[in-house]
Amino acid sequence: MTVDTSPTPSTPTLDLPPDAPSDEFLSQLLRQSEQQKVNIHTEISGWLQELRQRSAYDVTKQRMPNRKDEEWRFTDISELLGLKFQLPPSEEVTQDAIAPLILPEAAQSHIVFVNGIYAPNLSDTSGLPEGVYAGNLSHLPLDNCYEAVKYIAYQDGDKELFTALNSTGFPDVAVLWANPNVVVETPIQILFITTVEDQPSFSQPRGND
């Protein structure tokens, strides 16, 4: 399996429409999403920009839910609306720190994301069989990458507010890929770690299998 280990870091710019949300909370999250840096194959960077732009547009056409909405009548998010979020800082997490979180049966079949960013130095997939990939989108072989983005870009509920917001600024994607007729008996663990800061922060990881 050939792996491209040279993704291109970039920060795509969002062209928000003039009727961007007047809701300050949503506006804040959109601004934060725009600042998210992503690592992705140069060949599909245009696809990423299109997805982010389309999702940002979907966000601008909506408002934050409240308890007057049927689906949210039992959920009070008023405290959330009072928070000022920042992008998570780059944090150094050690193997010793995550060791208690790794399942024994996934000691050689786990991938780790820290604050939404894939951490290959903390991941171990040496126990997976040939034809199985566990990692992130930028390290997925390019031929498979074209197929994977179809599932990431088009899925049920992609216009829902929080799904669209996630698509506007996700910095990385967790990917599980198995070639046809490959049997995977080894459990695969995906571990998302968020470091604790005094200032509220948010990350927008994405998963695809």
Coordinates of C-alpha atoms in Angstrom, one line a residue:
M1 CA 0.0 0.0 0.0
T2 CA 1.5 3.3 -1.1
V3 CA 1.0 6.2 1.3
D4 CA 1.4 9.8 0.5
T5 CA 3.0 11.4 3.6
S6 CA 3.2 14.9 2.3
P7 CA -0.2 16.6 2.7
T8 CA -0.3 20.3 2.0
P9 CA -1.4 22.4 5.0
S10 CA -3.8 25.1 4.0
T11 CA -6.5 27.4 5.3
P12 CA -9.2 27.8 2.7
T13 CA -11.0 31.1 2.8
L14 CA -14.8 31.1 3.1
D15 CA -16.8 33.6 1.0
L16 CA -19.7 34.2 3.3
P17 CA -22.9 35.7 1.7
P18 CA -23.9 39.2 2.7
D19 CA -26.8 37.7 4.7
A20 CA -24.5 35.8 7.0
P21 CA -26.2 35.1 10.4
S22 CA -26.8 38.0 12.7
D23 CA -26.7 35.5 15.5
E24 CA -23.4 36.4 17.2
F25 CA -22.9 32.9 18.5
L26 CA -23.1 31.4 15.0
S27 CA -21.0 34.2 13.5
Q28 CA -18.3 33.5 16.1
L29 CA -18.3 29.8 15.3
L30 CA -18.1 30.5 11.5
R31 CA -15.1 32.8 12.1
Q32 CA -13.4 30.1 14.1
S33 CA -14.2 27.5 11.4
E34 CA -12.6 29.7 8.8
Q35 CA -9.4 29.7 10.7
Q36 CA -9.1 25.9 10.8
K37 CA -6.0 24.6 9.1
V38 CA -6.3 21.3 7.2
N39 CA -3.9 18.8 5.9
I40 CA -5.1 17.3 2.6
H41 CA -3.9 16.1 -0.8
T42 CA -3.4 19.0 -3.1
E43 CA -5.4 17.2 -5.8
I44 CA -8.6 17.3 -3.7
S45 CA -8.2 20.7 -2.1
G46 CA -10.8 22.1 -4.6
W47 CA -13.3 19.5 -3.3
L48 CA -12.6 20.6 0.3
Q49 CA -13.1 24.3 -0.6
E50 CA -16.4 23.5 -2.3
L51 CA -17.6 21.5 0.7
R52 CA -16.6 24.1 3.2
Q53 CA -18.3 26.9 1.2
R54 CA -21.5 25.0 0.6
S55 CA -21.7 24.1 4.3
A56 CA -21.0 27.6 5.4
Y57 CA -23.9 28.8 3.2
D58 CA -26.2 26.2 4.8
V59 CA -25.2 27.5 8.3
T60 CA -26.0 31.1 7.3
K61 CA -29.6 30.1 6.4
Q62 CA -30.3 28.7 9.9
R63 CA -30.4 29.8 13.6
M64 CA -29.4 28.2 16.8
P65 CA -32.2 25.9 18.1
N66 CA -34.1 26.6 21.3
R67 CA -36.7 24.8 23.4
K68 CA -39.5 26.1 21.2
D69 CA -38.2 23.7 18.6
E70 CA -39.8 20.3 18.9
E71 CA -36.6 18.4 18.7
W72 CA -34.9 20.6 21.3
R73 CA -37.8 21.1 23.8
F74 CA -36.0 19.0 26.5
T75 CA -32.6 20.5 25.8
D76 CA -31.5 23.9 27.2
I77 CA -28.4 25.2 25.5
S78 CA -28.6 28.7 26.9
E79 CA -25.4 28.3 28.9
L80 CA -23.6 27.2 25.8
L81 CA -24.6 30.4 24.0
G82 CA -22.8 32.4 26.6
L83 CA -19.4 30.9 25.9
K84 CA -16.7 32.4 23.7
F85 CA -14.9 29.6 22.0
Q86 CA -11.3 29.6 20.6
L87 CA -9.5 27.2 18.4
P88 CA -7.7 24.5 20.5
P89 CA -3.9 25.1 20.9
S90 CA -1.3 22.7 19.6
E91 CA -0.6 20.3 22.5
E92 CA 2.1 17.7 23.0
V93 CA 0.4 14.5 24.3
T94 CA 2.7 11.6 25.4
Q95 CA 2.3 7.9 25.0
D96 CA 2.3 7.5 28.7
A97 CA -0.6 9.9 29.0
I98 CA -2.9 7.9 26.7
A99 CA -1.7 4.4 27.7
P100 CA -4.6 3.9 30.2
L101 CA -7.1 4.8 27.5
I102 CA -5.9 2.2 24.9
L103 CA -7.9 -1.0 24.9
P104 CA -5.6 -4.1 25.4
E105 CA -7.1 -5.8 22.3
A106 CA -6.4 -2.7 20.2
A107 CA -2.8 -2.2 21.3
Q108 CA -1.6 -2.5 17.7
S109 CA -4.8 -1.3 16.0
H110 CA -5.6 2.2 17.3
I111 CA -5.5 5.7 15.9
V112 CA -5.4 8.9 18.0
F113 CA -6.6 12.4 17.3
V114 CA -5.6 15.3 19.6
N115 CA -7.9 18.4 19.5
G116 CA -9.2 17.1 16.2
I117 CA -5.8 16.5 14.5
Y118 CA -4.5 13.1 13.7
A119 CA -1.5 12.1 15.8
P120 CA 0.5 9.4 14.0
N121 CA 3.1 9.3 16.7
L122 CA 0.5 8.1 19.2
S123 CA -1.2 5.7 16.8
D124 CA -0.3 2.1 16.1
T125 CA -1.9 0.1 13.2
S126 CA 0.8 -2.5 12.9
G127 CA -1.6 -5.3 13.8
L128 CA -4.0 -4.7 11.0
P129 CA -4.0 -7.1 8.0
E130 CA -2.9 -6.1 4.5
G131 CA -5.6 -4.2 2.6
V132 CA -6.9 -2.4 5.7
Y133 CA -6.1 1.3 6.4
A134 CA -6.8 3.2 9.6
G135 CA -5.6 6.8 9.8
N136 CA -6.6 10.1 8.4
L137 CA -7.6 11.4 5.0
S138 CA -4.3 13.0 4.1
H139 CA -2.4 9.8 4.5
L140 CA -4.9 7.6 2.6
P141 CA -3.6 6.6 -0.8
L142 CA -4.9 9.0 -3.4
D143 CA -6.8 6.5 -5.4
N144 CA -8.9 5.6 -2.4
C145 CA -9.1 9.2 -1.3
Y146 CA -11.2 10.1 -4.3
E147 CA -13.7 7.4 -3.3
A148 CA -13.7 8.4 0.4
V149 CA -14.6 12.0 -0.2
K150 CA -17.8 10.9 -1.8
Y151 CA -19.0 9.6 1.5
I152 CA -17.7 12.6 3.5
A153 CA -19.2 15.2 1.2
Y154 CA -22.7 13.7 0.7
Q155 CA -24.5 12.1 3.6
D156 CA -27.9 12.1 5.2
G157 CA -28.5 15.2 7.3
D158 CA -25.6 17.2 5.9
K159 CA -27.6 20.4 5.9
E160 CA -28.5 20.1 9.6
L161 CA -27.0 23.0 11.5
F162 CA -24.3 21.3 13.5
T163 CA -23.4 18.9 10.7
A164 CA -23.0 21.8 8.3
L165 CA -21.0 23.7 10.9
N166 CA -18.7 20.7 11.3
S167 CA -18.2 20.5 7.5
T168 CA -17.4 24.2 7.4
G169 CA -14.2 23.8 9.5
F170 CA -13.3 20.2 10.1
P171 CA -9.4 20.1 10.2
D172 CA -9.0 16.3 9.8
V173 CA -10.9 13.1 9.0
A174 CA -10.7 9.7 10.7
V175 CA -10.8 7.0 7.9
L176 CA -11.3 3.3 8.2
W177 CA -10.8 1.6 4.8
A178 CA -10.9 -2.1 3.9
N179 CA -10.4 -3.5 0.5
P180 CA -13.1 -5.9 -0.9
N181 CA -13.1 -9.4 0.6
V182 CA -10.7 -8.5 3.4
V183 CA -11.8 -9.8 6.8
V184 CA -10.9 -7.7 9.8
E185 CA -11.0 -9.6 13.0
T186 CA -8.9 -7.2 15.0
P187 CA -10.8 -4.5 17.0
I188 CA -9.9 -1.0 15.8
Q189 CA -10.0 1.8 18.4
I190 CA -10.4 5.5 17.4
L191 CA -9.5 7.8 20.3
F192 CA -10.3 11.5 20.2
I193 CA -8.5 13.5 22.9
T194 CA -9.4 17.0 23.9
T195 CA -6.8 18.8 26.1
V196 CA -8.3 20.9 28.9
E197 CA -7.8 24.7 28.8
D198 CA -9.1 27.6 30.9
Q199 CA -10.6 29.1 27.7
P200 CA -13.4 27.1 26.1
S201 CA -12.3 25.6 22.8
F202 CA -13.9 23.5 20.1
S203 CA -12.6 21.1 17.5
Q204 CA -14.4 19.6 14.5
P205 CA -13.1 16.1 13.7
R206 CA -14.8 14.0 11.2
G207 CA -15.0 10.2 10.7
N208 CA -15.6 8.0 7.7
D209 CA -15.7 4.3 7.3

